[in-house]
Tab-separated table of C-alpha atoms in Angstrom:
chain	number	residue	atom	x	y	z
R	1	UNK	CA	0.000	0.000	0.000
R	2	UNK	CA	2.900	2.326	0.656
R	3	UNK	CA	4.081	1.906	-2.928
R	4	UNK	CA	0.545	2.494	-4.207
R	5	UNK	CA	0.519	5.798	-2.315
R	6	UNK	CA	3.859	6.790	-3.810
R	7	UNK	CA	2.730	5.847	-7.319
R	8	UNK	CA	-0.532	7.755	-6.947
R	9	UNK	CA	1.158	10.853	-5.554
R	10	UNK	CA	4.299	10.918	-7.677
R	11	UNK	CA	3.297	9.373	-11.012
R	12	UNK	CA	-0.465	9.514	-11.425
R	13	UNK	CA	-1.180	12.921	-9.889
R	14	UNK	CA	-1.013	15.612	-12.577
R	15	UNK	CA	1.166	18.690	-12.225
R	16	UNK	CA	-1.990	20.803	-12.210
R	17	UNK	CA	-3.442	18.813	-9.322
R	18	UNK	CA	-0.208	19.051	-7.343
R	19	UNK	CA	0.045	22.813	-7.794
R	20	UNK	CA	-3.644	23.653	-7.379
R	21	UNK	CA	-4.962	21.274	-4.682
R	22	UNK	CA	-3.916	23.520	-1.793
R	23	UNK	CA	-5.275	26.809	-3.184
R	24	UNK	CA	-7.585	29.002	-1.079
R	25	UNK	CA	-9.410	32.269	-1.627
R	26	UNK	CA	-7.432	33.767	1.252
R	27	UNK	CA	-4.307	33.870	-0.898
R	28	UNK	CA	-4.052	36.404	-3.706
R	29	UNK	CA	-4.609	34.901	-7.152
R	30	UNK	CA	-5.885	31.592	-5.781
R	31	UNK	CA	-9.305	29.958	-5.820
R	32	UNK	CA	-10.788	27.686	-3.146
R	33	UNK	CA	-13.073	26.136	-5.764
R	34	UNK	CA	-10.155	25.272	-8.043
R	35	UNK	CA	-8.288	23.830	-5.053
R	36	UNK	CA	-11.222	21.640	-4.018
R	37	UNK	CA	-11.702	20.349	-7.579
R	38	UNK	CA	-7.996	19.560	-8.049
R	39	UNK	CA	-7.758	17.909	-4.641
R	40	UNK	CA	-10.872	15.808	-5.258
R	41	UNK	CA	-9.548	14.668	-8.638
R	42	UNK	CA	-6.206	13.742	-7.077
R	43	UNK	CA	-7.833	11.845	-4.201
R	44	UNK	CA	-10.068	9.964	-6.658
R	45	UNK	CA	-7.040	8.685	-8.601
R	46	UNK	CA	-5.155	8.081	-5.336
R	47	UNK	CA	-8.003	5.943	-3.999
R	48	UNK	CA	-8.472	4.091	-7.290
R	49	UNK	CA	-4.751	3.270	-7.335
R	50	UNK	CA	-4.907	1.965	-3.776
R	51	UNK	CA	-8.002	-0.101	-4.594
R	52	UNK	CA	-6.357	-1.630	-7.669
R	53	UNK	CA	-3.192	-2.549	-5.777
R	54	UNK	CA	-5.186	-3.914	-2.856
R	55	UNK	CA	-7.324	-6.019	-5.182
R	56	UNK	CA	-4.325	-7.360	-7.107
R	57	UNK	CA	-2.386	-8.065	-3.931
R	58	UNK	CA	-5.282	-9.855	-2.293
R	59	UNK	CA	-5.758	-12.028	-5.389
R	60	UNK	CA	-2.075	-12.947	-5.582
R	61	UNK	CA	-1.912	-13.724	-1.860
R	62	UNK	CA	-5.261	-15.526	-1.815
R	63	UNK	CA	-6.758	-13.187	0.789
R	64	UNK	CA	-10.519	-12.992	1.159
R	65	UNK	CA	-11.095	-9.388	2.106
R	66	UNK	CA	-14.527	-8.219	3.165
R	67	UNK	CA	-15.776	-5.624	0.642
R	68	UNK	CA	-17.441	-3.477	3.308
R	69	UNK	CA	-14.271	-3.238	5.354
R	70	UNK	CA	-12.174	-2.516	2.280
R	71	UNK	CA	-14.591	0.252	1.243
R	72	UNK	CA	-14.531	1.726	4.762
R	73	UNK	CA	-10.731	1.683	4.867
R	74	UNK	CA	-10.438	3.278	1.425
R	75	UNK	CA	-13.018	5.923	2.363
R	76	UNK	CA	-11.109	6.751	5.549
R	77	UNK	CA	-7.856	6.927	3.622
R	78	UNK	CA	-9.432	9.157	0.959
R	79	UNK	CA	-11.023	11.480	3.501
R	80	UNK	CA	-7.891	11.994	5.565
R	81	UNK	CA	-5.771	12.411	2.435
R	82	UNK	CA	-8.147	15.073	1.073
R	83	UNK	CA	-8.179	16.843	4.434
R	84	UNK	CA	-4.382	16.937	4.625
R	85	UNK	CA	-3.869	17.947	0.985
R	86	UNK	CA	-6.191	20.920	1.283
R	87	UNK	CA	-3.611	22.282	3.764
R	88	UNK	CA	-5.890	24.917	5.268
R	89	UNK	CA	-6.623	22.627	8.200
R	90	UNK	CA	-2.985	22.296	9.166
R	91	UNK	CA	-2.074	25.205	11.404
R	92	UNK	CA	1.661	24.587	11.518
R	93	UNK	CA	3.886	26.523	9.182
R	94	UNK	CA	5.377	24.257	6.459
R	95	UNK	CA	8.818	25.247	7.694
R	96	UNK	CA	7.922	24.003	11.174
R	97	UNK	CA	6.741	20.702	9.719
R	98	UNK	CA	10.065	20.368	7.923
R	99	UNK	CA	11.908	20.900	11.220
R	100	UNK	CA	9.738	18.251	12.880
R	101	UNK	CA	10.789	15.704	10.253
R	102	UNK	CA	14.396	16.109	11.337
R	103	UNK	CA	13.611	15.313	14.976
R	104	UNK	CA	14.875	11.952	16.131
R	105	UNK	CA	12.075	9.668	17.300
R	106	UNK	CA	14.371	6.691	17.861
R	107	UNK	CA	14.090	6.855	21.639
R	108	UNK	CA	12.124	8.487	24.366
R	109	UNK	CA	8.616	8.234	25.748
R	110	UNK	CA	6.928	9.096	22.444
R	111	UNK	CA	8.311	6.049	20.648
R	112	UNK	CA	7.681	3.776	23.629
R	113	UNK	CA	4.053	4.906	23.625
R	114	UNK	CA	3.753	4.141	19.905
R	115	UNK	CA	5.153	0.645	20.499
R	116	UNK	CA	2.790	0.142	23.464
R	117	UNK	CA	-0.262	1.135	21.446
R	118	UNK	CA	0.783	-1.033	18.496
R	119	UNK	CA	1.251	-4.156	20.630
């Protein structure tokens, strides 16, 4: 699924979608409507790519996935991806997010909590 996400975001997403999906009326020369349309188009191809890879993988591995659960998971993935790509909901400055990526999470209580919740 991780490779499906990369393919959908890096290869299938059009340049127009990538540039436009985060636009908002609050920024000069931008349009919220154009941003919503581009983001929705991107998320549709993103979700279709994930569905195709999931279907192919389940067939190859002989998995019997429940269609309702697959649809729910894809809908959740699509909704959160759309929400994040619209960018207006994220209050942190992109520069701050970049600094957070450099933080080491290899030790400390945060990582231990992640391991505890995953177990």
